[in-house]
PDB file of C-alpha atoms in Angstrom:
ATOM      1  CA  MET A 378       6.140 104.490 112.790  1.00 92.00           C
ATOM      2  CA  ASP A 379       2.722 105.774 112.731  1.00 90.00           C
ATOM      3  CA  LEU A 380       2.328 109.604 113.069  1.00 92.00           C
ATOM      4  CA  LYS A 381      -1.150 110.773 113.698  1.00 91.00           C
ATOM      5  CA  LEU A 382      -2.001 114.322 113.361  1.00 92.00           C
ATOM      6  CA  GLU A 383      -3.488 114.854 116.514  1.00 94.00           C
ATOM      7  CA  PHE A 384      -4.568 118.526 116.982  1.00 95.00           C
ATOM      8  CA  ILE A 385      -4.186 121.832 115.218  1.00 96.00           C
ATOM      9  CA  VAL A 386      -3.646 124.877 116.967  1.00 97.00           C
ATOM     10  CA  LEU A 387      -5.713 127.568 116.115  1.00 98.00           C
ATOM     11  CA  PRO A 388      -4.885 131.358 116.719  1.00 98.00           C
ATOM     12  CA  VAL A 389      -8.171 133.295 118.095  1.00 98.00           C
ATOM     13  CA  SER A 390      -8.520 136.649 119.248  1.00 97.00           C
ATOM     14  CA  ASP A 391     -11.569 136.025 121.717  1.00 97.00           C
ATOM     15  CA  VAL A 392     -11.687 132.125 123.034  1.00 98.00           C
ATOM     16  CA  ASP A 393     -15.747 132.475 124.004  1.00 98.00           C
ATOM     17  CA  ARG A 394     -16.310 133.258 120.765  1.00 98.00           C
ATOM     18  CA  ALA A 395     -14.003 131.278 119.183  1.00 98.00           C
ATOM     19  CA  ARG A 396     -15.940 128.196 121.357  1.00 98.00           C
ATOM     20  CA  SER A 397     -19.231 129.206 120.355  1.00 98.00           C
ATOM     21  CA  PHE A 398     -18.977 129.232 116.990  1.00 98.00           C
ATOM     22  CA  TYR A 399     -16.840 125.627 116.575  1.00 98.00           C
ATOM     23  CA  GLU A 400     -19.678 124.040 118.768  1.00 98.00           C
ATOM     24  CA  ALA A 401     -22.461 125.757 116.649  1.00 97.00           C
ATOM     25  CA  ALA A 402     -20.752 124.448 113.484  1.00 97.00           C
ATOM     26  CA  GLY A 403     -20.973 120.751 115.058  1.00 97.00           C
ATOM     27  CA  PHE A 404     -17.594 120.139 116.918  1.00 98.00           C
ATOM     28  CA  ARG A 405     -17.867 118.723 120.025  1.00 98.00           C
ATOM     29  CA  LEU A 406     -15.983 120.496 122.924  1.00 98.00           C
ATOM     30  CA  ASP A 407     -13.643 118.069 124.727  1.00 98.00           C
ATOM     31  CA  VAL A 408     -11.880 120.574 127.143  1.00 97.00           C
ATOM     32  CA  ASP A 409     -12.344 123.850 128.652  1.00 98.00           C
ATOM     33  CA  GLN A 410      -9.751 123.861 131.326  1.00 97.00           C
ATOM     34  CA  THR A 411      -8.281 127.596 132.701  1.00 96.00           C
ATOM     35  CA  PHE A 412      -5.186 126.404 134.368  1.00 95.00           C
ATOM     36  CA  SER A 413      -4.096 130.552 135.524  1.00 96.00           C
ATOM     37  CA  GLU A 414      -5.021 134.022 134.521  1.00 94.00           C
ATOM     38  CA  ASP A 415      -2.847 133.932 131.317  1.00 95.00           C
ATOM     39  CA  TYR A 416      -3.417 130.304 130.138  1.00 96.00           C
ATOM     40  CA  ARG A 417      -6.547 128.333 128.925  1.00 97.00           C
ATOM     41  CA  LEU A 418      -7.609 125.670 126.739  1.00 97.00           C
ATOM     42  CA  VAL A 419     -10.157 124.828 124.807  1.00 98.00           C
ATOM     43  CA  HIS A 420     -10.135 121.483 122.892  1.00 98.00           C
ATOM     44  CA  LEU A 421     -12.729 120.433 119.908  1.00 98.00           C
ATOM     45  CA  THR A 422     -13.198 117.906 117.653  1.00 98.00           C
ATOM     46  CA  PRO A 423     -14.999 117.871 114.173  1.00 97.00           C
ATOM     47  CA  PRO A 424     -17.874 114.996 113.935  1.00 95.00           C
ATOM     48  CA  GLY A 425     -16.378 112.025 112.599  1.00 93.00           C
ATOM     49  CA  SER A 426     -12.574 113.238 113.018  1.00 94.00           C
ATOM     50  CA  GLU A 427      -9.696 111.721 115.109  1.00 94.00           C
ATOM     51  CA  CYS A 428      -7.975 115.368 114.567  1.00 96.00           C
ATOM     52  CA  SER A 429      -9.271 117.893 117.112  1.00 97.00           C
ATOM     53  CA  ILE A 430      -8.689 122.018 117.447  1.00 98.00           C
ATOM     54  CA  MET A 431      -7.277 123.874 120.247  1.00 98.00           C
ATOM     55  CA  PHE A 432      -6.994 127.294 121.346  1.00 98.00           C
ATOM     56  CA  GLY A 433      -7.417 129.634 124.051  1.00 97.00           C
ATOM     57  CA  LYS A 434      -5.216 132.048 125.945  1.00 96.00           C
ATOM     58  CA  GLY A 435      -1.214 131.408 126.042  1.00 95.00           C
ATOM     59  CA  LEU A 436      -1.159 128.602 123.363  1.00 94.00           C
ATOM     60  CA  THR A 437       0.365 130.457 120.274  1.00 95.00           C
ATOM     61  CA  SER A 438       2.223 133.556 118.983  1.00 96.00           C
ATOM     62  CA  ALA A 439       0.654 133.637 115.891  1.00 97.00           C
ATOM     63  CA  ALA A 440      -2.149 136.177 115.095  1.00 98.00           C
ATOM     64  CA  PRO A 441      -5.801 135.570 115.258  1.00 97.00           C
ATOM     65  CA  GLY A 442      -6.930 134.586 112.094  1.00 97.00           C
ATOM     66  CA  SER A 443      -3.890 133.379 110.196  1.00 97.00           C
ATOM     67  CA  ALA A 444      -4.423 129.731 109.811  1.00 96.00           C
ATOM     68  CA  GLN A 445      -5.621 128.680 106.551  1.00 95.00           C
ATOM     69  CA  GLY A 446      -6.134 125.892 104.380  1.00 93.00           C
ATOM     70  CA  LEU A 447      -7.337 123.773 107.082  1.00 95.00           C
ATOM     71  CA  TYR A 448      -9.602 120.815 105.073  1.00 93.00           C
ATOM     72  CA  LEU A 449     -12.596 118.338 106.253  1.00 95.00           C
ATOM     73  CA  VAL A 450     -13.590 116.156 104.307  1.00 94.00           C
ATOM     74  CA  VAL A 451     -16.968 115.212 103.438  1.00 96.00           C
ATOM     75  CA  ASP A 452     -18.749 112.747 101.290  1.00 94.00           C
ATOM     76  CA  ASP A 453     -21.608 115.067 100.417  1.00 95.00           C
ATOM     77  CA  ILE A 454     -20.656 118.342  99.843  1.00 96.00           C
ATOM     78  CA  GLU A 455     -24.307 119.289  99.519  1.00 96.00           C
ATOM     79  CA  LYS A 456     -25.794 117.854 102.383  1.00 97.00           C
ATOM     80  CA  ALA A 457     -22.670 119.564 104.995  1.00 97.00           C
ATOM     81  CA  ARG A 458     -23.027 122.469 103.331  1.00 98.00           C
ATOM     82  CA  ALA A 459     -26.616 122.561 104.176  1.00 98.00           C
ATOM     83  CA  GLU A 460     -25.997 121.637 107.627  1.00 97.00           C
ATOM     84  CA  LEU A 461     -23.587 124.386 108.162  1.00 97.00           C
ATOM     85  CA  VAL A 462     -25.868 126.775 106.697  1.00 98.00           C
ATOM     86  CA  GLY A 463     -28.581 125.589 109.116  1.00 97.00           C
ATOM     87  CA  ARG A 464     -26.226 125.800 112.193  1.00 97.00           C
ATOM     88  CA  GLY A 465     -25.843 129.240 111.360  1.00 96.00           C
ATOM     89  CA  VAL A 466     -22.204 129.282 109.516  1.00 97.00           C
ATOM     90  CA  GLU A 467     -21.370 131.459 106.587  1.00 96.00           C
ATOM     91  CA  VAL A 468     -20.389 129.361 103.817  1.00 96.00           C
ATOM     92  CA  SER A 469     -19.337 129.916 100.320  1.00 96.00           C
ATOM     93  CA  GLU A 470     -21.185 128.416  97.882  1.00 96.00           C
ATOM     94  CA  ILE A 471     -20.384 125.144  96.310  1.00 95.00           C
ATOM     95  CA  PHE A 472     -17.689 125.111  93.509  1.00 94.00           C
ATOM     96  CA  HIS A 473     -15.037 123.243  91.647  1.00 90.00           C
ATOM     97  CA  ASP A 474     -12.118 123.729  89.144  1.00 79.00           C
ATOM     98  CA  GLY A 475     -12.268 120.470  87.490  1.00 57.00           C
ATOM     99  CA  GLY A 476      -8.937 118.955  88.694  1.00 52.00           C
ATOM    100  CA  GLY A 477      -9.168 118.043  92.012  1.00 46.00           C
ATOM    101  CA  LEU A 478      -6.495 116.216  93.348  1.00 46.00           C
ATOM    102  CA  LEU A 479      -3.842 117.479  90.842  1.00 43.00           C
ATOM    103  CA  HIS A 480      -4.206 121.078  91.648  1.00 43.00           C
ATOM    104  CA  HIS A 481      -2.083 122.911  94.632  1.00 43.00           C
ATOM    105  CA  GLY A 482      -2.362 126.553  93.895  1.00 43.00           C
ATOM    106  CA  HIS A 483      -3.815 128.934  96.788  1.00 42.00           C
ATOM    107  CA  ASP A 484      -6.721 131.363  96.354  1.00 52.00           C
ATOM    108  CA  ALA A 485      -7.756 134.132  98.170  1.00 51.00           C
ATOM    109  CA  ASP A 486      -9.774 132.172 100.737  1.00 54.00           C
ATOM    110  CA  GLY A 487      -6.310 130.081 101.602  1.00 50.00           C
ATOM    111  CA  VAL A 488      -7.505 126.926  99.818  1.00 53.00           C
ATOM    112  CA  VAL A 489      -5.141 124.765  98.415  1.00 50.00           C
ATOM    113  CA  HIS A 490      -6.704 122.896  95.960  1.00 50.00           C
ATOM    114  CA  ARG A 491      -6.434 125.169  92.658  1.00 52.00           C
ATOM    115  CA  GLY A 492      -3.800 125.185  90.008  1.00 53.00           C
ATOM    116  CA  GLN A 493      -2.435 129.063  89.126  1.00 53.00           C
ATOM    117  CA  GLY A 494      -4.713 131.201  86.851  1.00 55.00           C
ATOM    118  CA  GLN A 495      -7.658 129.021  87.172  1.00 64.00           C
ATOM    119  CA  GLU A 496     -11.141 130.213  87.955  1.00 74.00           C
ATOM    120  CA  ARG A 497     -13.854 128.634  90.416  1.00 82.00           C
ATOM    121  CA  LEU A 498     -16.469 127.027  88.855  1.00 85.00           C
ATOM    122  CA  ALA A 499     -20.281 127.241  90.117  1.00 88.00           C
ATOM    123  CA  GLY A 500     -21.611 124.091  91.662  1.00 83.00           C
ATOM    124  CA  PRO A 501     -20.048 120.402  92.334  1.00 85.00           C
ATOM    125  CA  HIS A 502     -17.912 118.813  89.987  1.00 87.00           C
ATOM    126  CA  PRO A 503     -20.187 117.814  87.242  1.00 84.00           C
ATOM    127  CA  ASP A 504     -18.932 113.977  87.664  1.00 85.00           C
ATOM    128  CA  ARG A 505     -18.870 114.308  91.790  1.00 85.00           C
ATOM    129  CA  ALA A 506     -15.150 113.637  91.220  1.00 83.00           C
ATOM    130  CA  SER A 507     -14.067 113.052  94.319  1.00 81.00           C
ATOM    131  CA  TYR A 508     -11.298 115.815  96.247  1.00 85.00           C
ATOM    132  CA  ALA A 509     -12.952 118.319  92.753  1.00 89.00           C
ATOM    133  CA  SER A 510     -15.907 119.892  94.517  1.00 92.00           C
ATOM    134  CA  TYR A 511     -15.362 122.220  97.515  1.00 94.00           C
ATOM    135  CA  VAL A 512     -16.845 125.274 100.223  1.00 95.00           C
ATOM    136  CA  THR A 513     -15.317 127.421 102.068  1.00 96.00           C
ATOM    137  CA  PHE A 514     -15.799 129.383 105.397  1.00 97.00           C
ATOM    138  CA  ARG A 515     -14.066 131.442 107.994  1.00 97.00           C
ATOM    139  CA  ASP A 516     -14.489 131.376 112.308  1.00 98.00           C
ATOM    140  CA  PRO A 517     -15.092 135.141 113.165  1.00 98.00           C
ATOM    141  CA  ASP A 518     -10.850 135.577 113.439  1.00 98.00           C
ATOM    142  CA  GLY A 519     -10.505 134.726 109.479  1.00 97.00           C
ATOM    143  CA  ASN A 520      -9.134 131.283 110.080  1.00 98.00           C
ATOM    144  CA  GLY A 521      -9.874 129.782 106.841  1.00 97.00           C
ATOM    145  CA  TRP A 522     -11.354 126.550 106.731  1.00 96.00           C
ATOM    146  CA  GLY A 523     -12.353 124.179 103.442  1.00 95.00           C
ATOM    147  CA  LEU A 524     -14.951 121.101 102.966  1.00 95.00           C
ATOM    148  CA  GLN A 525     -13.607 119.006 100.094  1.00 94.00           C
ATOM    149  CA  GLU A 526     -15.752 116.283  99.118  1.00 93.00           C
ATOM    150  CA  VAL A 527     -14.354 112.605  98.839  1.00 92.00           C
ATOM    151  CA  LYS A 528     -16.472 109.877  97.561  1.00 86.00           C
ATOM    152  CA  GLN A 529     -13.548 107.142  97.129  1.00 81.00           C
ATOM    153  CA  ARG A 530      -9.984 107.794  98.479  1.00 78.00           C
ATOM    154  CA  ALA A 531      -7.244 107.942  96.142  1.00 73.00           C
ATOM    155  CA  PRO A 532      -5.101 104.538  96.720  1.00 75.00           C
ATOM    156  CA  GLY A 533      -3.049 104.557 100.139  1.00 68.00           C
ATOM    157  CA  ARG A 534      -5.135 107.170 101.776  1.00 67.00           C
TER     158      ARG A 534
END
């Protein structure tokens, strides 16, 4: 059985502001439809992704900004960061933890890559190892995103 993740619902407080942010970040607008005064659906897709995001009015009871640890995988962390900055997105500096795939802690940014007690190290991983270099950003509500550089996927991925 194939189980493909199709979309993630993001809790936002201002639908138009969120739409503007994600479009500015390069996400493709797929749908923006108002069904009633209490129900609006906005559906966007990150470039190259098969999984989309949805937000709107009447979609979720989750608190705006409560979605954390959302990852976008890129093959060049420096280029991806520069593009987001060029699009006006406030993005962290590039960092690494030296361990990558084997670490599963959480940090204050909601990033799920680090082991407990590890500090972020400035810059990309020295060997540019897959799953080891990151940047983070937040949407206007505080939903937390990470970009993770993957040059070669782990077996079975």
